[in-house]
Every structure is written in C-alpha cells, then in structure tokens.
mmCIF file of C-alpha atoms in Angstrom:
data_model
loop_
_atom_site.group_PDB
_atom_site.id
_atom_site.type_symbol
_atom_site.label_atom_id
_atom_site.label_comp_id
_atom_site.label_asym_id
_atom_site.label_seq_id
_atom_site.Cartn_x
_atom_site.Cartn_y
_atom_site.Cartn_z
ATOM 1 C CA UNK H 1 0.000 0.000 0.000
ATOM 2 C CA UNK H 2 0.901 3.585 -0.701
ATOM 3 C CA UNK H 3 2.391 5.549 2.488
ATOM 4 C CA UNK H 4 0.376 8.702 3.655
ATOM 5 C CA UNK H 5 3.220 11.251 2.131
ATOM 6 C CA UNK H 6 2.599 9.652 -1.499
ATOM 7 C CA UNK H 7 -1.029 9.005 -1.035
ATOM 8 C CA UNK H 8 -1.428 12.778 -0.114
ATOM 9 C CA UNK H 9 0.222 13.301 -3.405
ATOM 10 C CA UNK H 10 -1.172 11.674 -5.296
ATOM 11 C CA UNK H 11 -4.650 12.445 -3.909
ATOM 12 C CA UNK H 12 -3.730 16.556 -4.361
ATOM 13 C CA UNK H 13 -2.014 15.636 -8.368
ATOM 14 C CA UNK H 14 -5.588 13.517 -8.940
ATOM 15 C CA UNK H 15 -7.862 16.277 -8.404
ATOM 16 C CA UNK H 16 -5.820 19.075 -9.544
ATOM 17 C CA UNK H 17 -5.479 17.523 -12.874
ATOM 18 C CA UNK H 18 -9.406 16.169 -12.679
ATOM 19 C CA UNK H 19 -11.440 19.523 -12.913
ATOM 20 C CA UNK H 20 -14.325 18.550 -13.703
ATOM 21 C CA UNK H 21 -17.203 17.525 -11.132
ATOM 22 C CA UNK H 22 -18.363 13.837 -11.073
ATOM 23 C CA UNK H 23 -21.716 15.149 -11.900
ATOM 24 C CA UNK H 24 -19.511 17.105 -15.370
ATOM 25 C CA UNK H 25 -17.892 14.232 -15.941
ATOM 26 C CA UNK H 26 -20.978 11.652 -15.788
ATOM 27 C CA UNK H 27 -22.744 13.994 -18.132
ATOM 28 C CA UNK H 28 -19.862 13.627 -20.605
ATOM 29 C CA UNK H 29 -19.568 10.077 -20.352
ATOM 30 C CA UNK H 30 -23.042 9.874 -20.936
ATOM 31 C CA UNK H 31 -23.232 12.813 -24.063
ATOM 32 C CA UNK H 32 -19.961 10.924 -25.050
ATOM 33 C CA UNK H 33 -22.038 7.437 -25.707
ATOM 34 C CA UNK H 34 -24.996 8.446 -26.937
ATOM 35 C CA UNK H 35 -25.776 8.091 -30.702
ATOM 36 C CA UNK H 36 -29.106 8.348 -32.894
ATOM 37 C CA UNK H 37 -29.491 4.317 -32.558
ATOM 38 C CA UNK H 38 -28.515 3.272 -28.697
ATOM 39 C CA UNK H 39 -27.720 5.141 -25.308
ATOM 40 C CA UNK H 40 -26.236 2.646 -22.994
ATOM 41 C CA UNK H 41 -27.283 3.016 -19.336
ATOM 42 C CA UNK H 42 -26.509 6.106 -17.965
ATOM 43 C CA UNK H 43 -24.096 4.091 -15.277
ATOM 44 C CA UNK H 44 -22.574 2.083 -18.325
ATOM 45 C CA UNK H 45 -21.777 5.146 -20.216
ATOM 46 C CA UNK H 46 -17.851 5.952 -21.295
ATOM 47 C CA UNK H 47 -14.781 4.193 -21.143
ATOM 48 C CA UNK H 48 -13.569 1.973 -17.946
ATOM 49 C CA UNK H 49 -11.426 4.504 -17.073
ATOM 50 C CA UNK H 50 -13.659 7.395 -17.253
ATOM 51 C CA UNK H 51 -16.279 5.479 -15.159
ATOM 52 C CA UNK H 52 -13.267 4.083 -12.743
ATOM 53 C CA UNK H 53 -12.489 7.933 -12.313
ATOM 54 C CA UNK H 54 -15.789 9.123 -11.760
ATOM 55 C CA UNK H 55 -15.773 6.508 -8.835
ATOM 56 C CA UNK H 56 -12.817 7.580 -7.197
ATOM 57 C CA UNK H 57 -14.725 11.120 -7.076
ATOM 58 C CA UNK H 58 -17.313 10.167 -5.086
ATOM 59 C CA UNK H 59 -14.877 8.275 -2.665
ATOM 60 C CA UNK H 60 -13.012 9.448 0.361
ATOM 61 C CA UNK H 61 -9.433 9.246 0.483
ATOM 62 C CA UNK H 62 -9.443 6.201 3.317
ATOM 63 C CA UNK H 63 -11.843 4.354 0.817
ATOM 64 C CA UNK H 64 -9.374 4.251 -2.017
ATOM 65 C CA UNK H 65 -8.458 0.537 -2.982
ATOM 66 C CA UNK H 66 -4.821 -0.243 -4.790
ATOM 67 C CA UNK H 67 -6.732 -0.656 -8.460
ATOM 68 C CA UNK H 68 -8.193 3.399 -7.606
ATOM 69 C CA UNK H 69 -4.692 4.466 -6.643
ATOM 70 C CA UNK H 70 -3.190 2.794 -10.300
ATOM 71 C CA UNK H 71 -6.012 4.555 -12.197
ATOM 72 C CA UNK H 72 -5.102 8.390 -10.525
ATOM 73 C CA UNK H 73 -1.493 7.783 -11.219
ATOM 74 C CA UNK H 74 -2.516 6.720 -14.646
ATOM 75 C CA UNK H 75 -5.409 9.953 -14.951
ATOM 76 C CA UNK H 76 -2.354 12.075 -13.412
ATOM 77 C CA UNK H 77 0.579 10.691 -16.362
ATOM 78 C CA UNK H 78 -2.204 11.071 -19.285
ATOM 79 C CA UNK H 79 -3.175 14.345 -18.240
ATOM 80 C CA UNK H 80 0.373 16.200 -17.071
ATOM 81 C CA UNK H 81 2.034 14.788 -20.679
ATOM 82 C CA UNK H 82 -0.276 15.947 -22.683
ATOM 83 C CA UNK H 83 -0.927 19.409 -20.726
ATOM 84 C CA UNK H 84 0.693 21.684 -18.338
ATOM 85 C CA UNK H 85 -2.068 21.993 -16.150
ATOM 86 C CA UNK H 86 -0.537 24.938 -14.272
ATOM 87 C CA UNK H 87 -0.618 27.499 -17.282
ATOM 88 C CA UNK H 88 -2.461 25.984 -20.020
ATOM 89 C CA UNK H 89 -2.652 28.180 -22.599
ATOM 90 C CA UNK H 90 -5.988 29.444 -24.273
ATOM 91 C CA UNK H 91 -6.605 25.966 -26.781
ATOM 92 C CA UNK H 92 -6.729 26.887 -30.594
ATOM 93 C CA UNK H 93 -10.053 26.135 -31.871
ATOM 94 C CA UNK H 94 -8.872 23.038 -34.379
ATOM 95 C CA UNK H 95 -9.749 19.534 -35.133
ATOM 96 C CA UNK H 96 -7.220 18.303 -33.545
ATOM 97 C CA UNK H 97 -7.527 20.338 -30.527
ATOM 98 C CA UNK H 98 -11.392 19.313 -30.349
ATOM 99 C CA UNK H 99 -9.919 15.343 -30.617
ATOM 100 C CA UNK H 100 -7.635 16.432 -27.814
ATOM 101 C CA UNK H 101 -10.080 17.838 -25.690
ATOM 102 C CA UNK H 102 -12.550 14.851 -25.757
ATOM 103 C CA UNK H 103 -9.943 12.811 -25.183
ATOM 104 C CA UNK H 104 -9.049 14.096 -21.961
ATOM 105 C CA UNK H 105 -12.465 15.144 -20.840
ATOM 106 C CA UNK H 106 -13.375 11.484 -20.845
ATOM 107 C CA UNK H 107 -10.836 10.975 -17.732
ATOM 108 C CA UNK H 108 -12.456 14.408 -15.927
ATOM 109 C CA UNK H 109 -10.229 17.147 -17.511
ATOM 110 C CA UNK H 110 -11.594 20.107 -19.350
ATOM 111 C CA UNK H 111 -8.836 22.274 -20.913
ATOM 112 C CA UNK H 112 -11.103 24.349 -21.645
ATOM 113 C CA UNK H 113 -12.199 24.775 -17.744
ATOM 114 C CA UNK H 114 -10.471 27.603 -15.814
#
C-alpha cells in the first residue's frame, strides 16, 4: 500500500489535474455514448477509465483501494504529458484540438475549464 506522504500526493495531483465535477464528468460520459441508434445506461456510459475515475470522485481518500490508486497515477501521467495543467494556454479552436479535448475530458479534464 501507498504511504500517507505519497497518497497525499497523489490524492492533491488527482484532483488538480481532474477539474471537472463527477456530476460534469458523468454527463460527458453519458453525451460521449450516446448516438441516434442506442444510449447505454446512464451508469454504463464511457470508457472503464472514465467510469473508474468518476468513482474515485465520489470516494473518500481512506476508501481508495490499490486498483483506484493505479487509475489516478494513470489519470495524473495522461493528463500532465499531454498538458501543463498549471498554465495551459488558451486551446486553438482546431480539429485536432477538439480530438484532444474529448480525449481528456473522458478521464475528468476540461482544458477548456479555468
């Protein structure tokens, strides 16, 4: 198990890097899904790891199992390589940057989100 120092961490990283809400994210997950033929259950909707990191937001800390702690240090790589979450410039308004930004929203970050 993690000691307190790291878990503290990684607990602080994990929801600076996470800015949206769990209610934000769950409505993205769920928006996300949905297509003109099929909308899976609103608790089915998104990727594992979107769902696994709308879970850990409505945890405590002292609730977090070893698999929640290996999904935050995974949110917290994805997230911190792909933006500097500290001064993230204003996003260009391009394909790619729209690709980018769903991407990361799906794991509860919103560049886009002051």
């Amino acid at each position: 198990m993690t000691d307190a120092l790291e878990l503290d961490a990684l607990w602080e990283d994990f929801h600076r890097v996470v800015n949206m809400t769990s209610q934000e994210l769950a409505a993205w997950l769920r928006v996300r899904d949905a297509d003109e033929d099929t909308e899976p259950l609103p608790e089915q909707a998104g990727s594992q790891t979107g769902q696994h990191v709308l879970a850990i937001l409505q945890k405590r800390r002292t609730d977090l199992t070893e698999d929640d702690l290996r999904v935050m240090r995974k949110v917290v790589d994805t997230v911190t390589s792909q933006v500097d979450v500290e001064n993230e410039p204003e996003p260009e308004v391009t394909e790619a940057d729209t690709r980018r930004r769903r991407r990361l929203m799906t794991v509860g970050h919103d560049p886009l989100k002051g």
